[in-house]
């Protein structure tokens, strides 16, 4: 133990003496280790971002979708099935359940005239299940059913048609038809991509049903239930069996998962991203290690006399070997820690992460896996770049060193 501590002390002394040489040779290592750490950390943020984007389309993990249909294609009585679903779901105690009806058209009174606009009617839990984000405003609340002017969420393209009246001024839109009346705009859905000019309105399910006698025959209604990932496989078959019990003849009920985790190969893109970026970072790190080995070998030729004097005064081969070996190991470890610290300081800022992944909601903490990978990489690089020069120092003969 004393010999190891002595070798470690010698290594640190050499680093302090040759500050400039060590600094120049280790800048690349610090950058390389920092790049590797950043790649691993960014891959974790990318995984979260990809999961959230998938949640917006298929629902969070795990989302069960329940739909009723008939064999001859005739419509299912939505009120009858709604009562059936309510009775069955009460036994399970679901915390997040949403009814969604699509295929509904609303006649909106726009400045250029009356325009037929597609509509979705839904429960407030839909926005939580799908991580819906708004450009401005808010989503539906359970208390919105009691509002005098029913709330409506519209797309940004429709908001443009209405003159982009600020929500603080409580803009309204007038619809004709069976569910006609004045609706208050409470939220704006942002465009989903370049050229997105979709005109769509989202209405609160109970507020819409209070204005019409029945849903339109062409409306397609389904139920979404957000349950735990471990419970989905158990709840799905039981829920389907309970809903099918006592169904009218010719009707059937389907229960399926639509979230991304239920799709085969859902994380293949993420794995490919990690392999490519990880390979690039590893290549940068390898080039930095080769550069450091080259610098260490050149420096070793200049220290031949120093090593010879040490050997002449009784330094053992092991002491010389570990002094040179630990010099590189300590230096690269310190450089790696500095590189990791810089990356952690930068990526722990939510502003940086949200700028890189626009729209991410649940920013995860800095992954410890990234810091550990960077630290292990710096230790390995230090061990490899120190082992070869240490072998060269070990083979130096005292007489040759003195003559040098």
mmCIF file of C-alpha atoms in Angstrom:
data_model
loop_
_atom_site.group_PDB
_atom_site.id
_atom_site.type_symbol
_atom_site.label_atom_id
_atom_site.label_comp_id
_atom_site.label_asym_id
_atom_site.label_seq_id
_atom_site.Cartn_x
_atom_site.Cartn_y
_atom_site.Cartn_z
ATOM 1 C CA UNK A 1 0.000 0.000 0.000
ATOM 2 C CA UNK A 2 2.858 2.358 0.833
ATOM 3 C CA UNK A 3 4.478 1.664 -2.533
ATOM 4 C CA UNK A 4 1.236 2.378 -4.359
ATOM 5 C CA UNK A 5 0.742 5.666 -2.525
ATOM 6 C CA UNK A 6 4.348 6.600 -3.235
ATOM 7 C CA UNK A 7 3.894 5.881 -6.932
ATOM 8 C CA UNK A 8 0.683 7.904 -6.919
ATOM 9 C CA UNK A 9 2.504 10.799 -5.252
ATOM 10 C CA UNK A 10 5.273 10.646 -7.863
ATOM 11 C CA UNK A 11 2.699 10.636 -10.644
ATOM 12 C CA UNK A 12 0.950 13.705 -9.260
ATOM 13 C CA UNK A 13 4.294 15.475 -8.827
ATOM 14 C CA UNK A 14 5.142 14.816 -12.492
ATOM 15 C CA UNK A 15 1.788 16.193 -13.558
ATOM 16 C CA UNK A 16 2.415 19.383 -11.574
ATOM 17 C CA UNK A 17 5.911 19.786 -13.006
ATOM 18 C CA UNK A 18 4.836 19.271 -16.618
ATOM 19 C CA UNK A 19 1.630 21.298 -16.446
ATOM 20 C CA UNK A 20 1.728 22.665 -19.965
ATOM 21 C CA UNK A 21 2.511 19.329 -21.604
ATOM 22 C CA UNK A 22 -0.169 17.584 -19.593
ATOM 23 C CA UNK A 23 -2.712 20.327 -20.289
ATOM 24 C CA UNK A 24 -2.184 20.285 -24.040
ATOM 25 C CA UNK A 25 -2.267 16.498 -24.272
ATOM 26 C CA UNK A 26 -5.371 16.118 -22.097
ATOM 27 C CA UNK A 27 -7.589 18.769 -23.657
ATOM 28 C CA UNK A 28 -8.511 16.288 -26.358
ATOM 29 C CA UNK A 29 -9.281 13.619 -23.755
ATOM 30 C CA UNK A 30 -11.534 15.991 -21.805
ATOM 31 C CA UNK A 31 -13.377 16.928 -24.994
ATOM 32 C CA UNK A 32 -13.680 13.289 -26.076
ATOM 33 C CA UNK A 33 -14.950 12.067 -22.709
ATOM 34 C CA UNK A 34 -17.344 15.017 -22.546
ATOM 35 C CA UNK A 35 -18.616 14.182 -26.040
ATOM 36 C CA UNK A 36 -19.151 10.540 -25.089
ATOM 37 C CA UNK A 37 -20.981 11.562 -21.911
ATOM 38 C CA UNK A 38 -23.127 14.034 -23.821
ATOM 39 C CA UNK A 39 -24.028 11.425 -26.454
ATOM 40 C CA UNK A 40 -25.188 8.942 -23.817
ATOM 41 C CA UNK A 41 -27.138 11.633 -21.955
ATOM 42 C CA UNK A 42 -28.725 13.021 -25.123
ATOM 43 C CA UNK A 43 -29.781 9.504 -26.122
ATOM 44 C CA UNK A 44 -31.715 9.295 -22.839
ATOM 45 C CA UNK A 45 -33.420 12.610 -23.548
ATOM 46 C CA UNK A 46 -34.082 11.441 -27.108
ATOM 47 C CA UNK A 47 -35.698 8.286 -25.732
ATOM 48 C CA UNK A 48 -38.015 10.384 -23.530
ATOM 49 C CA UNK A 49 -38.787 12.762 -26.398
ATOM 50 C CA UNK A 50 -39.581 9.906 -28.763
ATOM 51 C CA UNK A 51 -41.805 8.272 -26.157
ATOM 52 C CA UNK A 52 -43.729 11.508 -25.636
ATOM 53 C CA UNK A 53 -44.209 11.988 -29.371
ATOM 54 C CA UNK A 54 -45.538 8.446 -29.611
ATOM 55 C CA UNK A 55 -47.830 9.116 -26.642
ATOM 56 C CA UNK A 56 -49.468 11.958 -28.563
ATOM 57 C CA UNK A 57 -50.509 9.569 -31.314
ATOM 58 C CA UNK A 58 -51.273 6.281 -29.593
ATOM 59 C CA UNK A 59 -51.622 7.244 -25.949
ATOM 60 C CA UNK A 60 -49.373 6.742 -22.961
ATOM 61 C CA UNK A 61 -48.085 3.378 -21.872
ATOM 62 C CA UNK A 62 -50.371 1.547 -21.539
ATOM 63 C CA UNK A 63 -53.524 2.735 -23.329
ATOM 64 C CA UNK A 64 -56.410 0.347 -23.932
ATOM 65 C CA UNK A 65 -58.877 1.247 -26.675
ATOM 66 C CA UNK A 66 -62.402 -0.156 -26.464
ATOM 67 C CA UNK A 67 -64.709 -0.115 -29.479
ATOM 68 C CA UNK A 68 -68.043 -1.729 -30.225
ATOM 69 C CA UNK A 69 -69.193 -2.793 -33.678
ATOM 70 C CA UNK A 70 -71.752 -4.951 -35.470
ATOM 71 C CA UNK A 71 -71.277 -7.699 -37.987
ATOM 72 C CA UNK A 72 -73.499 -6.088 -40.630
ATOM 73 C CA UNK A 73 -72.003 -2.608 -40.248
ATOM 74 C CA UNK A 74 -75.079 -1.054 -38.672
ATOM 75 C CA UNK A 75 -74.402 1.597 -36.018
ATOM 76 C CA UNK A 76 -74.180 0.692 -32.339
ATOM 77 C CA UNK A 77 -76.410 2.616 -29.957
ATOM 78 C CA UNK A 78 -73.789 4.884 -28.300
ATOM 79 C CA UNK A 79 -75.932 5.640 -25.249
ATOM 80 C CA UNK A 80 -76.609 1.972 -24.550
ATOM 81 C CA UNK A 81 -72.944 1.033 -24.855
ATOM 82 C CA UNK A 82 -71.916 4.068 -22.814
ATOM 83 C CA UNK A 83 -74.100 2.865 -19.945
ATOM 84 C CA UNK A 84 -72.624 -0.628 -20.290
ATOM 85 C CA UNK A 85 -69.054 0.684 -20.268
ATOM 86 C CA UNK A 86 -69.748 2.877 -17.226
ATOM 87 C CA UNK A 87 -71.091 -0.094 -15.241
ATOM 88 C CA UNK A 88 -68.126 -2.300 -16.125
ATOM 89 C CA UNK A 89 -65.416 0.353 -15.629
ATOM 90 C CA UNK A 90 -66.692 1.159 -12.140
ATOM 91 C CA UNK A 91 -65.602 -2.292 -11.003
ATOM 92 C CA UNK A 92 -62.039 -1.625 -12.196
ATOM 93 C CA UNK A 93 -61.765 1.869 -10.744
ATOM 94 C CA UNK A 94 -59.989 3.398 -13.752
ATOM 95 C CA UNK A 95 -58.475 6.815 -13.013
ATOM 96 C CA UNK A 96 -58.145 8.028 -16.627
ATOM 97 C CA UNK A 97 -60.955 7.178 -19.056
ATOM 98 C CA UNK A 98 -61.968 9.188 -22.105
ATOM 99 C CA UNK A 99 -64.755 8.922 -24.659
ATOM 100 C CA UNK A 100 -63.818 10.083 -28.145
ATOM 101 C CA UNK A 101 -66.293 10.485 -31.002
ATOM 102 C CA UNK A 102 -65.085 11.374 -34.484
ATOM 103 C CA UNK A 103 -66.683 11.761 -37.880
ATOM 104 C CA UNK A 104 -68.790 14.746 -36.784
ATOM 105 C CA UNK A 105 -69.133 17.873 -38.922
ATOM 106 C CA UNK A 106 -69.894 21.354 -37.586
ATOM 107 C CA UNK A 107 -70.997 24.355 -39.659
ATOM 108 C CA UNK A 108 -68.712 27.158 -38.511
ATOM 109 C CA UNK A 109 -69.575 30.777 -39.330
ATOM 110 C CA UNK A 110 -66.262 32.184 -40.577
ATOM 111 C CA UNK A 111 -65.617 35.656 -42.019
ATOM 112 C CA UNK A 112 -65.710 34.237 -45.550
ATOM 113 C CA UNK A 113 -68.944 32.324 -44.924
ATOM 114 C CA UNK A 114 -70.273 29.116 -43.407
ATOM 115 C CA UNK A 115 -67.681 26.321 -43.613
ATOM 116 C CA UNK A 116 -68.067 22.650 -42.674
ATOM 117 C CA UNK A 117 -65.394 21.824 -40.106
ATOM 118 C CA UNK A 118 -64.541 18.332 -38.756
ATOM 119 C CA UNK A 119 -65.071 17.977 -35.023
ATOM 120 C CA UNK A 120 -64.017 15.631 -32.255
ATOM 121 C CA UNK A 121 -65.961 15.342 -29.026
ATOM 122 C CA UNK A 122 -64.033 14.038 -26.031
ATOM 123 C CA UNK A 123 -63.690 13.860 -22.278
ATOM 124 C CA UNK A 124 -61.081 15.976 -20.434
ATOM 125 C CA UNK A 125 -58.873 12.935 -19.723
ATOM 126 C CA UNK A 126 -58.065 12.674 -23.447
ATOM 127 C CA UNK A 127 -55.478 15.453 -23.185
ATOM 128 C CA UNK A 128 -53.677 13.666 -20.337
ATOM 129 C CA UNK A 129 -53.679 10.300 -22.078
ATOM 130 C CA UNK A 130 -52.246 11.807 -25.268
ATOM 131 C CA UNK A 131 -49.976 14.487 -23.753
ATOM 132 C CA UNK A 132 -51.744 17.073 -25.866
ATOM 133 C CA UNK A 133 -49.942 20.402 -26.008
ATOM 134 C CA UNK A 134 -51.451 23.725 -26.936
ATOM 135 C CA UNK A 135 -50.025 26.784 -28.596
ATOM 136 C CA UNK A 136 -52.080 28.954 -26.261
ATOM 137 C CA UNK A 137 -54.816 28.479 -23.695
ATOM 138 C CA UNK A 138 -55.838 25.287 -21.922
ATOM 139 C CA UNK A 139 -57.647 21.994 -22.392
ATOM 140 C CA UNK A 140 -61.030 21.008 -21.069
ATOM 141 C CA UNK A 141 -61.850 20.665 -17.385
ATOM 142 C CA UNK A 142 -64.671 18.691 -15.794
ATOM 143 C CA UNK A 143 -66.229 21.951 -14.614
ATOM 144 C CA UNK A 144 -66.507 23.268 -18.171
ATOM 145 C CA UNK A 145 -69.790 21.385 -18.533
ATOM 146 C CA UNK A 146 -71.428 24.058 -16.378
ATOM 147 C CA UNK A 147 -70.180 26.976 -18.522
ATOM 148 C CA UNK A 148 -72.856 29.123 -20.164
ATOM 149 C CA UNK A 149 -70.836 29.248 -23.406
ATOM 150 C CA UNK A 150 -69.557 25.732 -24.135
ATOM 151 C CA UNK A 151 -65.772 25.600 -24.521
ATOM 152 C CA UNK A 152 -64.036 24.670 -27.754
ATOM 153 C CA UNK A 153 -60.411 24.028 -28.708
ATOM 154 C CA UNK A 154 -59.534 24.890 -32.302
ATOM 155 C CA UNK A 155 -56.558 24.372 -34.579
ATOM 156 C CA UNK A 156 -54.147 27.185 -35.351
ATOM 157 C CA UNK A 157 -55.269 27.260 -38.987
ATOM 158 C CA UNK A 158 -58.858 27.865 -37.893
ATOM 159 C CA UNK A 159 -57.643 30.502 -35.441
ATOM 160 C CA UNK A 160 -56.015 32.289 -38.382
ATOM 161 C CA UNK A 161 -59.364 32.293 -40.186
ATOM 162 C CA UNK A 162 -60.938 33.912 -37.122
ATOM 163 C CA UNK A 163 -58.337 36.685 -37.084
ATOM 164 C CA UNK A 164 -56.103 35.299 -34.291
ATOM 165 C CA UNK A 165 -58.058 37.144 -31.618
ATOM 166 C CA UNK A 166 -56.073 36.863 -28.332
ATOM 167 C CA UNK A 167 -57.584 34.377 -25.902
ATOM 168 C CA UNK A 168 -57.469 37.042 -23.206
ATOM 169 C CA UNK A 169 -60.275 38.764 -25.145
ATOM 170 C CA UNK A 170 -62.435 35.610 -24.889
ATOM 171 C CA UNK A 171 -62.965 34.961 -28.609
ATOM 172 C CA UNK A 172 -65.991 32.944 -29.684
ATOM 173 C CA UNK A 173 -67.015 30.912 -32.708
ATOM 174 C CA UNK A 174 -70.593 30.376 -33.847
ATOM 175 C CA UNK A 175 -71.768 27.023 -35.146
ATOM 176 C CA UNK A 176 -74.983 26.106 -36.911
ATOM 177 C CA UNK A 177 -76.823 22.796 -37.001
ATOM 178 C CA UNK A 178 -78.240 20.638 -34.191
ATOM 179 C CA UNK A 179 -75.415 21.535 -31.761
ATOM 180 C CA UNK A 180 -75.336 25.130 -32.939
ATOM 181 C CA UNK A 181 -74.697 28.118 -30.758
ATOM 182 C CA UNK A 182 -71.920 30.323 -29.524
ATOM 183 C CA UNK A 183 -68.808 28.531 -28.228
ATOM 184 C CA UNK A 184 -65.924 30.130 -26.347
ATOM 185 C CA UNK A 185 -62.419 29.385 -27.648
ATOM 186 C CA UNK A 186 -60.232 28.266 -24.717
ATOM 187 C CA UNK A 187 -57.252 26.691 -26.490
ATOM 188 C CA UNK A 188 -55.298 26.590 -29.747
ATOM 189 C CA UNK A 189 -53.767 23.399 -31.148
ATOM 190 C CA UNK A 190 -50.468 24.246 -32.901
ATOM 191 C CA UNK A 191 -49.727 23.237 -36.443
ATOM 192 C CA UNK A 192 -48.275 19.743 -36.596
ATOM 193 C CA UNK A 193 -45.880 20.509 -39.429
ATOM 194 C CA UNK A 194 -45.119 22.716 -42.396
ATOM 195 C CA UNK A 195 -48.216 23.359 -44.497
ATOM 196 C CA UNK A 196 -50.651 22.077 -41.877
ATOM 197 C CA UNK A 197 -53.897 23.941 -42.613
ATOM 198 C CA UNK A 198 -56.336 21.529 -41.000
ATOM 199 C CA UNK A 199 -59.547 23.127 -39.780
ATOM 200 C CA UNK A 200 -60.750 21.165 -36.754
ATOM 201 C CA UNK A 201 -62.584 21.794 -33.520
ATOM 202 C CA UNK A 202 -62.541 19.760 -30.312
ATOM 203 C CA UNK A 203 -65.644 19.842 -28.142
ATOM 204 C CA UNK A 204 -66.403 18.582 -24.658
ATOM 205 C CA UNK A 205 -68.348 15.328 -24.903
ATOM 206 C CA UNK A 206 -70.999 16.069 -22.277
ATOM 207 C CA UNK A 207 -71.469 19.660 -23.472
ATOM 208 C CA UNK A 208 -72.051 18.433 -27.033
ATOM 209 C CA UNK A 209 -74.456 15.682 -25.952
ATOM 210 C CA UNK A 210 -76.457 18.186 -23.935
ATOM 211 C CA UNK A 211 -77.260 20.017 -27.179
ATOM 212 C CA UNK A 212 -78.164 17.091 -29.409
ATOM 213 C CA UNK A 213 -80.648 14.276 -29.030
ATOM 214 C CA UNK A 214 -78.143 11.685 -30.254
ATOM 215 C CA UNK A 215 -74.758 11.406 -31.877
ATOM 216 C CA UNK A 216 -74.771 11.481 -35.693
ATOM 217 C CA UNK A 217 -75.124 8.012 -37.281
ATOM 218 C CA UNK A 218 -71.699 8.359 -38.947
ATOM 219 C CA UNK A 219 -69.932 9.176 -35.681
ATOM 220 C CA UNK A 220 -67.344 6.645 -34.548
ATOM 221 C CA UNK A 221 -67.074 6.366 -30.787
ATOM 222 C CA UNK A 222 -64.367 4.637 -28.825
ATOM 223 C CA UNK A 223 -63.156 4.586 -25.246
ATOM 224 C CA UNK A 224 -59.560 4.992 -24.109
ATOM 225 C CA UNK A 225 -58.319 3.796 -20.739
ATOM 226 C CA UNK A 226 -54.866 4.570 -19.368
ATOM 227 C CA UNK A 227 -53.650 1.797 -17.069
ATOM 228 C CA UNK A 228 -50.294 0.642 -15.735
ATOM 229 C CA UNK A 229 -47.954 -1.121 -18.147
ATOM 230 C CA UNK A 230 -47.838 -4.230 -15.931
ATOM 231 C CA UNK A 231 -51.632 -4.348 -15.651
ATOM 232 C CA UNK A 232 -52.526 -3.951 -19.318
ATOM 233 C CA UNK A 233 -52.104 -7.614 -20.261
ATOM 234 C CA UNK A 234 -54.195 -8.696 -17.292
ATOM 235 C CA UNK A 235 -56.944 -6.088 -17.514
ATOM 236 C CA UNK A 236 -57.478 -6.210 -21.281
ATOM 237 C CA UNK A 237 -58.931 -9.745 -21.580
ATOM 238 C CA UNK A 238 -61.033 -9.389 -18.407
ATOM 239 C CA UNK A 239 -62.424 -6.017 -19.529
ATOM 240 C CA UNK A 240 -63.330 -7.427 -22.941
ATOM 241 C CA UNK A 241 -65.051 -10.454 -21.372
ATOM 242 C CA UNK A 242 -67.108 -8.282 -19.003
ATOM 243 C CA UNK A 243 -68.176 -5.923 -21.804
ATOM 244 C CA UNK A 244 -69.226 -8.802 -24.062
ATOM 245 C CA UNK A 245 -71.415 -10.385 -21.413
ATOM 246 C CA UNK A 246 -75.052 -9.854 -22.420
ATOM 247 C CA UNK A 247 -74.318 -7.963 -25.641
ATOM 248 C CA UNK A 248 -77.165 -7.793 -28.160
ATOM 249 C CA UNK A 249 -76.890 -10.373 -30.912
ATOM 250 C CA UNK A 250 -74.605 -9.301 -33.752
ATOM 251 C CA UNK A 251 -72.523 -6.916 -31.672
ATOM 252 C CA UNK A 252 -68.925 -7.419 -30.639
ATOM 253 C CA UNK A 253 -66.410 -5.540 -28.512
ATOM 254 C CA UNK A 254 -62.690 -5.173 -29.214
ATOM 255 C CA UNK A 255 -60.081 -4.216 -26.623
ATOM 256 C CA UNK A 256 -56.578 -3.466 -27.876
ATOM 257 C CA UNK A 257 -53.484 -1.480 -27.013
ATOM 258 C CA UNK A 258 -52.498 1.464 -29.183
ATOM 259 C CA UNK A 259 -49.498 2.818 -27.265
ATOM 260 C CA UNK A 260 -46.014 2.581 -28.785
ATOM 261 C CA UNK A 261 -44.744 0.069 -26.226
ATOM 262 C CA UNK A 262 -47.161 -2.536 -27.606
ATOM 263 C CA UNK A 263 -45.694 -2.251 -31.112
ATOM 264 C CA UNK A 264 -42.901 -4.625 -32.113
ATOM 265 C CA UNK A 265 -39.617 -2.906 -32.857
ATOM 266 C CA UNK A 266 -40.806 0.348 -31.274
ATOM 267 C CA UNK A 267 -37.322 1.204 -29.996
ATOM 268 C CA UNK A 268 -35.355 0.107 -33.075
ATOM 269 C CA UNK A 269 -34.908 3.690 -34.250
ATOM 270 C CA UNK A 270 -33.664 4.711 -30.817
ATOM 271 C CA UNK A 271 -31.218 1.794 -30.711
ATOM 272 C CA UNK A 272 -29.888 2.740 -34.153
ATOM 273 C CA UNK A 273 -29.459 6.354 -33.041
ATOM 274 C CA UNK A 274 -27.510 5.259 -29.969
ATOM 275 C CA UNK A 275 -25.282 2.937 -32.010
ATOM 276 C CA UNK A 276 -24.395 5.597 -34.572
ATOM 277 C CA UNK A 277 -23.786 8.435 -32.131
ATOM 278 C CA UNK A 278 -22.026 6.138 -29.665
ATOM 279 C CA UNK A 279 -19.753 4.849 -32.424
ATOM 280 C CA UNK A 280 -18.825 8.390 -33.451
ATOM 281 C CA UNK A 281 -18.051 9.343 -29.839
ATOM 282 C CA UNK A 282 -15.999 6.162 -29.330
ATOM 283 C CA UNK A 283 -13.991 6.935 -32.493
ATOM 284 C CA UNK A 284 -13.263 10.453 -31.219
ATOM 285 C CA UNK A 285 -12.198 8.997 -27.891
ATOM 286 C CA UNK A 286 -9.917 6.452 -29.586
ATOM 287 C CA UNK A 287 -8.235 9.191 -31.626
ATOM 288 C CA UNK A 288 -7.694 11.176 -28.446
ATOM 289 C CA UNK A 289 -6.150 8.125 -26.772
ATOM 290 C CA UNK A 290 -3.769 7.557 -29.698
ATOM 291 C CA UNK A 291 -2.708 11.182 -29.565
ATOM 292 C CA UNK A 292 -2.063 10.924 -25.836
ATOM 293 C CA UNK A 293 -0.009 7.728 -26.277
ATOM 294 C CA UNK A 294 2.107 9.455 -28.893
ATOM 295 C CA UNK A 295 2.716 12.462 -26.624
ATOM 296 C CA UNK A 296 3.580 10.188 -23.706
ATOM 297 C CA UNK A 297 6.091 8.193 -25.777
ATOM 298 C CA UNK A 298 7.799 11.377 -26.980
ATOM 299 C CA UNK A 299 7.911 12.687 -23.433
ATOM 300 C CA UNK A 300 9.350 9.385 -22.226
ATOM 301 C CA UNK A 301 12.378 9.758 -24.507
ATOM 302 C CA UNK A 302 13.088 13.066 -22.804
ATOM 303 C CA UNK A 303 12.863 11.487 -19.360
ATOM 304 C CA UNK A 304 15.301 8.646 -19.933
ATOM 305 C CA UNK A 305 18.030 10.319 -17.798
ATOM 306 C CA UNK A 306 15.515 11.014 -15.015
ATOM 307 C CA UNK A 307 14.407 7.379 -14.942
ATOM 308 C CA UNK A 308 18.019 6.189 -15.001
ATOM 309 C CA UNK A 309 18.872 8.359 -11.985
ATOM 310 C CA UNK A 310 15.856 6.963 -10.123
ATOM 311 C CA UNK A 311 16.900 3.415 -10.867
ATOM 312 C CA UNK A 312 20.476 4.221 -9.786
ATOM 313 C CA UNK A 313 19.218 5.451 -6.415
ATOM 314 C CA UNK A 314 17.326 2.229 -5.790
ATOM 315 C CA UNK A 315 13.899 2.732 -7.367
ATOM 316 C CA UNK A 316 12.443 -0.686 -8.141
ATOM 317 C CA UNK A 317 11.088 -1.654 -11.546
ATOM 318 C CA UNK A 318 7.573 -1.747 -10.128
ATOM 319 C CA UNK A 319 7.946 1.740 -8.653
ATOM 320 C CA UNK A 320 9.076 3.151 -12.011
ATOM 321 C CA UNK A 321 6.349 1.292 -13.889
ATOM 322 C CA UNK A 322 3.517 2.446 -11.656
ATOM 323 C CA UNK A 323 4.837 6.014 -11.459
ATOM 324 C CA UNK A 324 4.627 6.360 -15.238
ATOM 325 C CA UNK A 325 1.418 4.335 -15.477
ATOM 326 C CA UNK A 326 -0.396 6.273 -12.766
ATOM 327 C CA UNK A 327 0.769 9.598 -14.177
ATOM 328 C CA UNK A 328 -1.287 8.970 -17.289
ATOM 329 C CA UNK A 329 -4.148 7.341 -15.389
ATOM 330 C CA UNK A 330 -4.505 10.205 -12.907
ATOM 331 C CA UNK A 331 -4.245 12.859 -15.603
ATOM 332 C CA UNK A 332 -6.858 11.337 -17.880
ATOM 333 C CA UNK A 333 -9.204 10.664 -14.970
ATOM 334 C CA UNK A 334 -8.983 14.290 -13.883
ATOM 335 C CA UNK A 335 -9.510 15.429 -17.482
ATOM 336 C CA UNK A 336 -12.484 13.068 -17.813
ATOM 337 C CA UNK A 337 -14.059 14.362 -14.608
ATOM 338 C CA UNK A 338 -13.689 17.934 -15.847
ATOM 339 C CA UNK A 339 -15.267 17.052 -19.192
ATOM 340 C CA UNK A 340 -18.127 15.216 -17.452
ATOM 341 C CA UNK A 341 -18.695 18.129 -15.059
ATOM 342 C CA UNK A 342 -19.006 20.587 -17.942
ATOM 343 C CA UNK A 343 -21.517 18.364 -19.743
ATOM 344 C CA UNK A 344 -23.555 17.860 -16.562
ATOM 345 C CA UNK A 345 -23.622 21.612 -15.901
ATOM 346 C CA UNK A 346 -24.828 22.317 -19.441
ATOM 347 C CA UNK A 347 -27.423 19.547 -19.771
ATOM 348 C CA UNK A 348 -28.895 20.020 -16.305
ATOM 349 C CA UNK A 349 -30.367 23.254 -17.597
ATOM 350 C CA UNK A 350 -33.936 22.544 -18.704
ATOM 351 C CA UNK A 351 -33.664 25.406 -21.190
ATOM 352 C CA UNK A 352 -30.905 23.607 -23.099
ATOM 353 C CA UNK A 353 -32.815 20.312 -23.222
ATOM 354 C CA UNK A 354 -36.109 21.913 -24.236
ATOM 355 C CA UNK A 355 -34.300 23.863 -26.964
ATOM 356 C CA UNK A 356 -32.833 20.643 -28.361
ATOM 357 C CA UNK A 357 -36.100 18.694 -28.030
ATOM 358 C CA UNK A 358 -38.866 21.204 -28.588
ATOM 359 C CA UNK A 359 -42.095 20.188 -26.903
ATOM 360 C CA UNK A 360 -40.667 17.723 -24.367
ATOM 361 C CA UNK A 361 -42.775 17.801 -21.204
ATOM 362 C CA UNK A 362 -41.174 15.547 -18.598
ATOM 363 C CA UNK A 363 -37.467 16.382 -18.738
ATOM 364 C CA UNK A 364 -35.674 13.513 -16.957
ATOM 365 C CA UNK A 365 -32.814 14.255 -14.563
ATOM 366 C CA UNK A 366 -29.287 13.946 -15.894
ATOM 367 C CA UNK A 367 -28.732 10.203 -16.361
ATOM 368 C CA UNK A 368 -26.109 8.776 -14.038
ATOM 369 C CA UNK A 369 -25.393 6.140 -16.682
ATOM 370 C CA UNK A 370 -23.901 8.835 -18.896
ATOM 371 C CA UNK A 371 -21.580 10.072 -16.143
ATOM 372 C CA UNK A 372 -20.472 6.529 -15.294
ATOM 373 C CA UNK A 373 -19.809 5.700 -18.953
ATOM 374 C CA UNK A 374 -17.689 8.841 -19.303
ATOM 375 C CA UNK A 375 -15.753 8.110 -16.106
ATOM 376 C CA UNK A 376 -15.077 4.492 -17.071
ATOM 377 C CA UNK A 377 -13.986 5.614 -20.549
ATOM 378 C CA UNK A 378 -11.505 8.127 -19.116
ATOM 379 C CA UNK A 379 -10.041 5.477 -16.785
ATOM 380 C CA UNK A 380 -9.687 2.982 -19.644
ATOM 381 C CA UNK A 381 -8.031 5.567 -21.882
ATOM 382 C CA UNK A 382 -5.657 6.498 -19.069
ATOM 383 C CA UNK A 383 -4.784 2.857 -18.434
ATOM 384 C CA UNK A 384 -4.134 2.132 -22.119
ATOM 385 C CA UNK A 385 -2.173 5.341 -22.771
ATOM 386 C CA UNK A 386 -0.109 4.818 -19.625
ATOM 387 C CA UNK A 387 0.626 1.114 -20.012
ATOM 388 C CA UNK A 388 2.755 1.392 -23.175
ATOM 389 C CA UNK A 389 4.996 4.280 -21.949
ATOM 390 C CA UNK A 390 5.349 2.458 -18.606
ATOM 391 C CA UNK A 391 6.654 -0.620 -20.422
ATOM 392 C CA UNK A 392 9.182 1.578 -22.255
ATOM 393 C CA UNK A 393 10.308 3.101 -18.950
ATOM 394 C CA UNK A 394 10.610 -0.355 -17.414
ATOM 395 C CA UNK A 395 13.108 -1.423 -20.107
ATOM 396 C CA UNK A 396 15.427 1.558 -19.599
ATOM 397 C CA UNK A 397 18.868 0.385 -18.437
ATOM 398 C CA UNK A 398 20.672 2.451 -15.829
ATOM 399 C CA UNK A 399 23.984 2.600 -17.723
ATOM 400 C CA UNK A 400 22.307 3.577 -20.965
ATOM 401 C CA UNK A 401 20.247 6.230 -19.215
ATOM 402 C CA UNK A 402 23.302 7.827 -17.629
ATOM 403 C CA UNK A 403 25.121 7.866 -20.993
ATOM 404 C CA UNK A 404 22.110 9.360 -22.752
#
